[in-house]
Short mmCIF file of C-alpha atoms and ligand atoms in Angstrom, two decimals:
data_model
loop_
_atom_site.label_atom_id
_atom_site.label_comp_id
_atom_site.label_asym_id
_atom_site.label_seq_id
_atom_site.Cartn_x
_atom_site.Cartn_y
_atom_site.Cartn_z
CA UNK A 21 0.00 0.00 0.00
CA UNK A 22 3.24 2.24 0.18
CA UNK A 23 3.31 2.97 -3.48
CA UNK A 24 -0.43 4.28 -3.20
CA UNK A 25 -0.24 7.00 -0.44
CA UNK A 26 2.99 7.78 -2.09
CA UNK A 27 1.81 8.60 -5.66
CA UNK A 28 -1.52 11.27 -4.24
CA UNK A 29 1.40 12.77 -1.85
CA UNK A 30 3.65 13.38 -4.63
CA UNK A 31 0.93 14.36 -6.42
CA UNK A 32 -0.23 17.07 -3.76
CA UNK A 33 3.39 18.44 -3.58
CA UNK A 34 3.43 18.69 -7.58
CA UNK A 35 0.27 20.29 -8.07
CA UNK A 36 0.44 22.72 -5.03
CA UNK A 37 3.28 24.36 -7.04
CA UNK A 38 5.95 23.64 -4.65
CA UNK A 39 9.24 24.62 -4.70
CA UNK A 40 10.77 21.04 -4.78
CA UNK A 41 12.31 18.65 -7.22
CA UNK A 42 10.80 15.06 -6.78
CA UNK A 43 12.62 12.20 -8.44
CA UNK A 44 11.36 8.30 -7.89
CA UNK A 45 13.35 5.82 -8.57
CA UNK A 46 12.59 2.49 -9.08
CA UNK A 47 12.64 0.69 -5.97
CA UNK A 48 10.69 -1.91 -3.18
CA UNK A 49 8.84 -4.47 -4.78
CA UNK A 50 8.42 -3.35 -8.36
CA UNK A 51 12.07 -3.30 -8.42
CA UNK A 52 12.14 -6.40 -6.63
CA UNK A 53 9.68 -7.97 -9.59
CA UNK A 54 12.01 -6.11 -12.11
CA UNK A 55 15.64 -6.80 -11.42
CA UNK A 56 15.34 -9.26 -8.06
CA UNK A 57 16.49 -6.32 -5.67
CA UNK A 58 14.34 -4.17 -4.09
CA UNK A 59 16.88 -1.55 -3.65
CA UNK A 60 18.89 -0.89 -6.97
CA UNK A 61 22.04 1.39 -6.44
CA UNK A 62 20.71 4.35 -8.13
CA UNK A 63 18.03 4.54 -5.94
CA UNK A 64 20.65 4.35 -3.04
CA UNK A 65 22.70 7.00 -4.75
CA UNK A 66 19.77 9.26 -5.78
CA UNK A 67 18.85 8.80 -1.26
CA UNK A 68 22.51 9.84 -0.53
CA UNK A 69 22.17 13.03 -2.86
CA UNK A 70 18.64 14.06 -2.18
CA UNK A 71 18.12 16.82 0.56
CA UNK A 72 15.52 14.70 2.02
CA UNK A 73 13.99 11.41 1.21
CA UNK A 74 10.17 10.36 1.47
CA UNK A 75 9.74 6.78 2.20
CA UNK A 76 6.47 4.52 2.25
CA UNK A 77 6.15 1.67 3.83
CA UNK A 78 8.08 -1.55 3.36
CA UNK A 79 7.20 -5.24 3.56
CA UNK A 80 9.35 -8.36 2.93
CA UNK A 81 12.48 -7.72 0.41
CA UNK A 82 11.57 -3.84 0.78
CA UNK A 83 12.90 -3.74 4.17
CA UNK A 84 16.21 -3.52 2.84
CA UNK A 85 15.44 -0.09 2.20
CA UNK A 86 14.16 0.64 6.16
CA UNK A 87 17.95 -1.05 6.70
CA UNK A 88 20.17 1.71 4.66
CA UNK A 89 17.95 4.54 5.73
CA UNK A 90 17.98 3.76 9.30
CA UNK A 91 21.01 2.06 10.25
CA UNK A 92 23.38 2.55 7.49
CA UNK A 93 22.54 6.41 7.59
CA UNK A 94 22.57 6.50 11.15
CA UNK A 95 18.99 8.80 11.36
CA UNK A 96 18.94 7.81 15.55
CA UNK A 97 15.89 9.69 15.84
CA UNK A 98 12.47 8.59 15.28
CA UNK A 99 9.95 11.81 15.71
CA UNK A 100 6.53 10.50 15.78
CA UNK A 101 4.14 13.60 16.23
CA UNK A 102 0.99 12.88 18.14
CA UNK A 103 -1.67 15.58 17.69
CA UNK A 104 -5.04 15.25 17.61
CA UNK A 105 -7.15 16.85 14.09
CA UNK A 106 -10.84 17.66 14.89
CA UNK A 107 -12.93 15.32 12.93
CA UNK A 108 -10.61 12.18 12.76
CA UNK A 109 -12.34 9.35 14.44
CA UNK A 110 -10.57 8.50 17.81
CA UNK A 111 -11.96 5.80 20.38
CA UNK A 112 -11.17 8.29 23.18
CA UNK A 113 -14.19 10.08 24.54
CA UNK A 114 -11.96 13.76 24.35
CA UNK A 115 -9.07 13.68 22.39
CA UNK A 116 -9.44 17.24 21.75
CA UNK A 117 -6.10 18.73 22.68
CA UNK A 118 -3.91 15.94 22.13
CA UNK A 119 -0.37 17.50 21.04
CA UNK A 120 2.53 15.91 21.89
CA UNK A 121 5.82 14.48 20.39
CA UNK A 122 7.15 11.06 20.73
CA UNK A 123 11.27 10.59 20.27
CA UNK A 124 11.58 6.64 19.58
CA UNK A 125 15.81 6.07 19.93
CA UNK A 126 16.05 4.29 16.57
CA UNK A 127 19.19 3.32 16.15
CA UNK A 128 20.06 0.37 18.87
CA UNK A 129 18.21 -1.28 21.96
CA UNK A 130 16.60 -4.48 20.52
CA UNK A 131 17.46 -3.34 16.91
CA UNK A 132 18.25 -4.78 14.76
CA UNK A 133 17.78 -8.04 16.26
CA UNK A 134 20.89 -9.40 17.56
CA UNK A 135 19.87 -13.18 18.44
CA UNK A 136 20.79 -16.90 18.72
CA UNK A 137 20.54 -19.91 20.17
CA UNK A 138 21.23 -19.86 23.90
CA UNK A 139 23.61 -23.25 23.85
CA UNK A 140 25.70 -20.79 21.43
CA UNK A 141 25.56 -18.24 24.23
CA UNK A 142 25.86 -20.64 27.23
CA UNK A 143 29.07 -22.05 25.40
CA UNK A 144 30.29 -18.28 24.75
CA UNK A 145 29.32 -17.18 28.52
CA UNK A 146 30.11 -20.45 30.89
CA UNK A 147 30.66 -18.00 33.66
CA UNK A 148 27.50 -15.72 33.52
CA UNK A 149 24.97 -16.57 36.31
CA UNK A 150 21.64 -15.21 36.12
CA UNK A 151 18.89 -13.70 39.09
CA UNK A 152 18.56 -17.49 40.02
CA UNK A 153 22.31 -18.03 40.24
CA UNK A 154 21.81 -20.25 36.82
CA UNK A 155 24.09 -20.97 33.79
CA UNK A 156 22.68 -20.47 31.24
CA UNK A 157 22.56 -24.16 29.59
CA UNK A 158 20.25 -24.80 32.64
CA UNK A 159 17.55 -23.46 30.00
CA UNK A 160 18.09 -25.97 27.48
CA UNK A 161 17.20 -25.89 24.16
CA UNK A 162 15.39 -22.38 23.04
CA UNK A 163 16.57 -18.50 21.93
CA UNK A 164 17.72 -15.16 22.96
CA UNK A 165 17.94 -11.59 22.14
CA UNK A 166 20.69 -8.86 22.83
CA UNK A 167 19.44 -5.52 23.76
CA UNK A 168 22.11 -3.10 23.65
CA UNK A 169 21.43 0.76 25.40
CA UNK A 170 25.17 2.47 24.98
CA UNK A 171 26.44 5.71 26.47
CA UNK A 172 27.06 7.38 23.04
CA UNK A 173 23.52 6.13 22.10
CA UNK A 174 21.76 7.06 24.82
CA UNK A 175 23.52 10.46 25.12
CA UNK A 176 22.64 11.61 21.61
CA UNK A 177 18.75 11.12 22.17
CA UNK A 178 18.47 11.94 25.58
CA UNK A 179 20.18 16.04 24.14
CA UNK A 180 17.89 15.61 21.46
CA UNK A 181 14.71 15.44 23.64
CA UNK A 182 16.09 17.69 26.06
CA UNK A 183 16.33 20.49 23.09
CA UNK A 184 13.15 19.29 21.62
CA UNK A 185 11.38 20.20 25.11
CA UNK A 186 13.26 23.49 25.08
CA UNK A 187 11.93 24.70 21.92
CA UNK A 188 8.26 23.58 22.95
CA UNK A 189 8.62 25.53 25.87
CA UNK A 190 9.79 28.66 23.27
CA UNK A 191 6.55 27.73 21.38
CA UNK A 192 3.76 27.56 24.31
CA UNK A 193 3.97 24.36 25.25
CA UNK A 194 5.11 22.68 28.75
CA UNK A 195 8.40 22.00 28.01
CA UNK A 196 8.32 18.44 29.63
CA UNK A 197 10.24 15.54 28.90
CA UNK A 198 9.03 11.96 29.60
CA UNK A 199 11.00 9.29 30.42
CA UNK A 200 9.60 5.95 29.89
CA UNK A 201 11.76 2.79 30.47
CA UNK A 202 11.40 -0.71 32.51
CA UNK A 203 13.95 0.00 34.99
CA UNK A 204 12.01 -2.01 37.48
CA UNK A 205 13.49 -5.13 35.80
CA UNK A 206 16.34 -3.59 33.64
CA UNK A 207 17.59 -2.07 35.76
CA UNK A 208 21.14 -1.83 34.28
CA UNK A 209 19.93 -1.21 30.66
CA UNK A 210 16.75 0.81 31.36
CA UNK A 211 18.11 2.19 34.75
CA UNK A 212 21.41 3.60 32.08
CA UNK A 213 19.09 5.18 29.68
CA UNK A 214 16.92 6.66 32.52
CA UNK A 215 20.28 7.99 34.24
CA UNK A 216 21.60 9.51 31.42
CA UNK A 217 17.94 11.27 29.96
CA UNK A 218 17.21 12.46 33.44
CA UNK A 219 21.12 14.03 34.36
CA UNK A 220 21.04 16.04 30.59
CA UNK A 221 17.17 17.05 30.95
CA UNK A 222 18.30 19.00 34.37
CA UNK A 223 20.90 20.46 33.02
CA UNK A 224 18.62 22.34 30.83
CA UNK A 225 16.90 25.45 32.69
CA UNK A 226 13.36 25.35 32.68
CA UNK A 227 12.80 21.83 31.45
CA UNK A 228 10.13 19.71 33.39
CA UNK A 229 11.57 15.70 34.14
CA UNK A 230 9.36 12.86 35.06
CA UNK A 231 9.85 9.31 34.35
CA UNK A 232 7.05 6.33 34.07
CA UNK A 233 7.40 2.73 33.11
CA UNK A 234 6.29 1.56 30.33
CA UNK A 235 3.08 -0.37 31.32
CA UNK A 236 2.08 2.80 33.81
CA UNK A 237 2.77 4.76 30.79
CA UNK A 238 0.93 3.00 28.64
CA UNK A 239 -2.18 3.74 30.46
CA UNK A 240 -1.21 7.04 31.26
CA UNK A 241 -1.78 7.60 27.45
CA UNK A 242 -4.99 6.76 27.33
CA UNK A 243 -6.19 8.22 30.76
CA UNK A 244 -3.97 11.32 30.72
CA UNK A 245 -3.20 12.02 26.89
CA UNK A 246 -2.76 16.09 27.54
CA UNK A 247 -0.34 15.69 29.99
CA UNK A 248 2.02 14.49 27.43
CA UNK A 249 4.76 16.99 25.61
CA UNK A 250 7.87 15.20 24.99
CA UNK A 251 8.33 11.58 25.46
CA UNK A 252 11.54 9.46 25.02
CA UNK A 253 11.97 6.10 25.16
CA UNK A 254 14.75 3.34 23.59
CA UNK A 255 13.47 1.54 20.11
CA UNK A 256 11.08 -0.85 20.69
CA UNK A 257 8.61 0.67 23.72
CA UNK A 258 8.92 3.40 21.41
CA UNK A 259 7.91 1.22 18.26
CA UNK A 260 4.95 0.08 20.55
CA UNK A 261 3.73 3.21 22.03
CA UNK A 262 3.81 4.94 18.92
CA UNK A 263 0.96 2.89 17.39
CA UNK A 264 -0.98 3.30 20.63
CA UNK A 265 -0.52 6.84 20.71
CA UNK A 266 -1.15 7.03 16.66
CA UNK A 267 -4.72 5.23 17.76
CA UNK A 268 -5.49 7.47 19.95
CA UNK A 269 -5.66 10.45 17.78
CA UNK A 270 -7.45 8.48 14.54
CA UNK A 271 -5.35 5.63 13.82
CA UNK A 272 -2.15 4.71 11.97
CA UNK A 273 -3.82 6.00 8.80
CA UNK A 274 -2.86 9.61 10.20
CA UNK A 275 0.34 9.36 12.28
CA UNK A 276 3.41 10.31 10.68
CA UNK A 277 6.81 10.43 11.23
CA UNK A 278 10.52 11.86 10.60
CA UNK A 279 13.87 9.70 10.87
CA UNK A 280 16.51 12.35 11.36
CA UNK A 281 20.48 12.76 12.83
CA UNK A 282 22.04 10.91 10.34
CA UNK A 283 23.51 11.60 6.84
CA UNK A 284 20.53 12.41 5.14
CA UNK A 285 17.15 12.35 7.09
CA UNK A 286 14.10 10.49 5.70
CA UNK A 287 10.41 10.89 6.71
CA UNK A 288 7.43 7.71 6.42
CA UNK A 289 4.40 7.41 8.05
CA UNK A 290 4.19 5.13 11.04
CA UNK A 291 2.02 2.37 9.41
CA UNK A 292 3.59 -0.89 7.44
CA UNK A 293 2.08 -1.74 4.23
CA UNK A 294 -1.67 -2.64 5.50
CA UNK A 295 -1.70 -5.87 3.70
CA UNK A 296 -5.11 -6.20 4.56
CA UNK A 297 -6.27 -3.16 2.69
CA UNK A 298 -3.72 -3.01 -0.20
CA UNK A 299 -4.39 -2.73 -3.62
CA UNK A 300 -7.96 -1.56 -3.10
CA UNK A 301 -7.61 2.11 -3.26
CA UNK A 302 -8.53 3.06 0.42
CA UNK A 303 -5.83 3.67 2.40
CA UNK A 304 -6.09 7.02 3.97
CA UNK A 305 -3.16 8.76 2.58
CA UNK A 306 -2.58 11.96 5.64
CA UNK A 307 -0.01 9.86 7.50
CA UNK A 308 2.20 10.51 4.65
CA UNK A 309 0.96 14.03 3.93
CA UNK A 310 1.82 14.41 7.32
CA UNK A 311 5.33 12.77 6.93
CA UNK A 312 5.97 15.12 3.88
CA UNK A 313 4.81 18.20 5.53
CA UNK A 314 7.43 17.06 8.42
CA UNK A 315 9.76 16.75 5.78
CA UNK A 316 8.58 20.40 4.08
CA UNK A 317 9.65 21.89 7.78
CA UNK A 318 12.97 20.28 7.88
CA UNK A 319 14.06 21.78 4.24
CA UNK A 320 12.79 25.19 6.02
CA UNK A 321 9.65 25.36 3.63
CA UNK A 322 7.72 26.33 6.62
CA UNK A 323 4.92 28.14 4.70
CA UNK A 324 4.24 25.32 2.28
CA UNK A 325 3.97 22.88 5.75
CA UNK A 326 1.76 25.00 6.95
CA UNK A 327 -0.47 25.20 4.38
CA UNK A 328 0.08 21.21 3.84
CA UNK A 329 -1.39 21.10 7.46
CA UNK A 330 -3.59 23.33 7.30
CA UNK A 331 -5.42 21.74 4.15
CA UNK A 332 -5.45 18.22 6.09
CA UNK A 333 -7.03 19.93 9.27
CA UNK A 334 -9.55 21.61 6.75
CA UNK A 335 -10.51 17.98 5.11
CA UNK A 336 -10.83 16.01 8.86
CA UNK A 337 -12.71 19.29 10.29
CA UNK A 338 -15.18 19.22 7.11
CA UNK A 339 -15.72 15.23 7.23
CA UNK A 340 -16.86 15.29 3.10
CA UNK A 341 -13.74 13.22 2.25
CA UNK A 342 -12.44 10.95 4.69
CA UNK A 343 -11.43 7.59 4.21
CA UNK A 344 -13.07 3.95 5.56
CA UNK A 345 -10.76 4.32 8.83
CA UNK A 346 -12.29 7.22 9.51
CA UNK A 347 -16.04 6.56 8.75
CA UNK A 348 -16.21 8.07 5.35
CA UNK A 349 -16.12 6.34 1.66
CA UNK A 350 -13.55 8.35 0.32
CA UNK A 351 -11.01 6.48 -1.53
CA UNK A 352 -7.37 7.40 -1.36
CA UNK A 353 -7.42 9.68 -3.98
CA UNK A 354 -10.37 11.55 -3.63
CA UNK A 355 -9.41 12.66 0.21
CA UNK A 356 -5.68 13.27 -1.59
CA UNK A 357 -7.60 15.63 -4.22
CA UNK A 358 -9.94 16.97 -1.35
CA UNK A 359 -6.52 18.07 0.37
CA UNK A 360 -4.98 19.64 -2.57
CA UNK A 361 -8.23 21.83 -3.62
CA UNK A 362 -8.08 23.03 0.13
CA UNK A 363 -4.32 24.03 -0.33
P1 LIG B 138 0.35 -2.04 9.39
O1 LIG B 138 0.71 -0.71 9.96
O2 LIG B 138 0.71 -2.28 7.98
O3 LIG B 138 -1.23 -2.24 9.53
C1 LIG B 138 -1.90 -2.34 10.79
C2 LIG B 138 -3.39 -2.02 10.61
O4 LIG B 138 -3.54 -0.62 10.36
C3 LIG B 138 -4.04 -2.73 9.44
O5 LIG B 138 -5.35 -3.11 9.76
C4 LIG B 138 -4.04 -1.69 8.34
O6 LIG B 138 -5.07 -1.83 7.39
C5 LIG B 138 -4.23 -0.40 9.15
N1 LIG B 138 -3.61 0.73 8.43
C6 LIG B 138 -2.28 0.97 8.30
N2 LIG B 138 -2.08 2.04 7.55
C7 LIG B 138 -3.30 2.49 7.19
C8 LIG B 138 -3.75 3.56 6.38
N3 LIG B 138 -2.89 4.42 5.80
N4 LIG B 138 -5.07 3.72 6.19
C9 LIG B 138 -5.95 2.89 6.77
N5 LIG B 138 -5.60 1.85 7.54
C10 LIG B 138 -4.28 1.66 7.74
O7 LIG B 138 0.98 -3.13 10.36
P2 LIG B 138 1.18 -4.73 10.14
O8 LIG B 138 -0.04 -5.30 9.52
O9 LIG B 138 1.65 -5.23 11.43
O10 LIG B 138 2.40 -4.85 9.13
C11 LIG B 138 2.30 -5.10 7.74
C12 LIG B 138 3.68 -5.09 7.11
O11 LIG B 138 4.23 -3.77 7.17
C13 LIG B 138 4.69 -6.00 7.83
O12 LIG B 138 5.48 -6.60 6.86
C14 LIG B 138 5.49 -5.03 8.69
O13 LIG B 138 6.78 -5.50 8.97
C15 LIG B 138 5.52 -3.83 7.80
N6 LIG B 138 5.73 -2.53 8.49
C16 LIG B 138 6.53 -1.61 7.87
C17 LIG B 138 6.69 -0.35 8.42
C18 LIG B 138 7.57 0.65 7.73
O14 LIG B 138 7.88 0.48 6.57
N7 LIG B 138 7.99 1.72 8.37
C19 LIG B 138 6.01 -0.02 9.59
C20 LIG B 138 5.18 -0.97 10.19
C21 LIG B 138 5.04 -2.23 9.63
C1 LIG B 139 8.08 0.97 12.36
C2 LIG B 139 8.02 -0.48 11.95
C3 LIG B 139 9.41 -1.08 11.90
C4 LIG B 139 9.96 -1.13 13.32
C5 LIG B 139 9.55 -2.47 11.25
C6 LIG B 139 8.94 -2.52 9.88
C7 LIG B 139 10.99 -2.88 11.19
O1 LIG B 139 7.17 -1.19 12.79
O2 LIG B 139 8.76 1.76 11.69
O3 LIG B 139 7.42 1.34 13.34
O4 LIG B 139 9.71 -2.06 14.07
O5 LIG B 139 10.66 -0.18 13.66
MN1 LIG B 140 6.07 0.07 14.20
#
């Protein structure tokens, strides 16, 4: 469903008259079908030279691409706006209000999976004794999975959030930063992050600190969703959350998202590639408006995201063209075109 909530948002950013220049290369599966890789090197050298990139959403040989853009350009931040549009069809009774940002570490913690068998690791670690004062071949047969929080890492996200919470502040809002770990049972891993997020949030004047674990936070969302400005959390709560959060404003047919701090930054909506709704035309397409009006701020085209946002606010607050997610028959690109005649 990637390619079809890509082609209306090109389209939108086309038509509007925008000041940008779009090239698409071949790539994901049509590439795949084409030449048997789903991420040909032009497209990787046409990502490297870009300003920005605009990514959909990948499934099976396609996450290759998710791979470079991530990892191999280092973006360690995953923002994941959550703000609630008037009209978009949340299960919360009041989600009016709802504006806050999520920072997802994306760059380490349980990704990319590190695992093995645990007879490798009981050979590799005869030594190690766990809470029960067991070696590890006392588990027999079965699998595990490194999790890896480092100083440089954690560092790096915790100054991002930190800033991110400052310039909130500058902007109206509270100018709080959530931490959200388990350090009731990691308590080395999560208790590190939390450490290092809490000791660089106070060093900034003005900046409010609390800290929640994840299952308290979790409900917190849904019970206390205003009291939320900026939230940061290592890769996979932060994968998890995000969806939750997405929900609660309208779904993951709205929440976007920007992967930035590496060589070249690259912006996709939250959502996979909705098998279940692929092909037929229907996807709602604003989580990657969203995404390219996130990526329309970042190249410092601040009046065309504005009026990118703007026109998407406009379509939810009208409710004439909304997609099946949120209770309308508008296909994809008739709430795409409803969007571009409000620009
Ligand atoms: P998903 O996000 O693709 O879909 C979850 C549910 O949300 C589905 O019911 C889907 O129909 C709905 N949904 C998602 N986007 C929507 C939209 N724009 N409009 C309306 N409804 C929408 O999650 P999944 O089903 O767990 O994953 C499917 C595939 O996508 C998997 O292969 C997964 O690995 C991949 N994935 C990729 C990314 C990415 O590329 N960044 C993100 C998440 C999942
Ligand atoms: C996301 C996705 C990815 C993740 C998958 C596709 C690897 O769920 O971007 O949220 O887990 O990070
Ligand atoms: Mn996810």
């Amino acid at each position: 469903m990637g390619p079809e909530v890509m082609e209306v948002t090109c389209h939108i950013l086309e038509t509007a008259g925008f000041d940008l220049e779009i090239v698409k290369p071949l790539c994901g599966m049509e590439a795949f079908k084409a030449q048997g890789n789903a991420f040909p090197d032009e497209a990787k050298r046409l990502c490297e030279e870009s300003d920005a990139i605009l990514f959909g959403a990948a499934e099976g040989p396609s996450v290759a691409i998710l791979v470079y853009l991530r990892w191999f350009m280092d973006n360690y931040i995953n923002l994941r706006p959550v703000k609630y549009y008037p009209g978009a069809l949340s299960p919360l009774k009041n989600p009016d209000g709802i504006n806050f940002m999520l920072i997802r570490e994306n760059s380490e913690g349980m990704y990319p999976g590190r695992e093995g068998d645990i007879s490798w690791l009981a050979r590799k670690m005869p030594d190690y004794k766990d809470p029960f004062d067991r070696t590890l071949d006392f588990y027999g047969e079965g699998k595990f999975a490194l999790r890896l929080i480092t100083r440089k890492g954690t560092d790096r996200i915790a100054k991002y959030a930190a800033n991110l919470a400052r310039e909130r502040r500058a902007q109206g809002f509270a100018g709080k930063v959530t931490c959200i770990t388990k350090s009731n049972v990691l308590r080395q891993s999560c208790g590190f992050f939390q450490k290092i997020v809490e000791e660089e949030v106070k060093k900034t004047p003005g900046i409010g600190y609390e800290h929640f674990h994840v299952d308290d936070a979790a409900r917190r969302l849904i019970r206390f969703p205003r009291d939320f400005d900026v939230i940061v959390t290592s890769n996979m709560f932060g994968d998890i959350l995000a969806d939750e959060a997405g929900e609660m404003v309208g779904g993951l047919g709205i929440a976007p998202s920007a992967c930035l701090g590496g060589r070249n930054p690259y912006f996709e909506p939250v959502h996979g590639s909705a098998p279940d709704i692929a092909g037929k035309g229907v996807a709602n397409p604003t989580a990657m408006v969203l995404s390219a009006k996130m990526m329309l701020d970042y190249l410092g085209m601040k009046n065309e995201a504005q009026a990118l946002e703007k026109a998407v606010a406009k379509v939810y607050g009208e409710g004439k063209h909304l997609t099946a997610d949120q209770g309308g028959t508008a296909t994809t690109k008739k709430m795409a075109e409803a969007v571009l005649e409000k620009i």
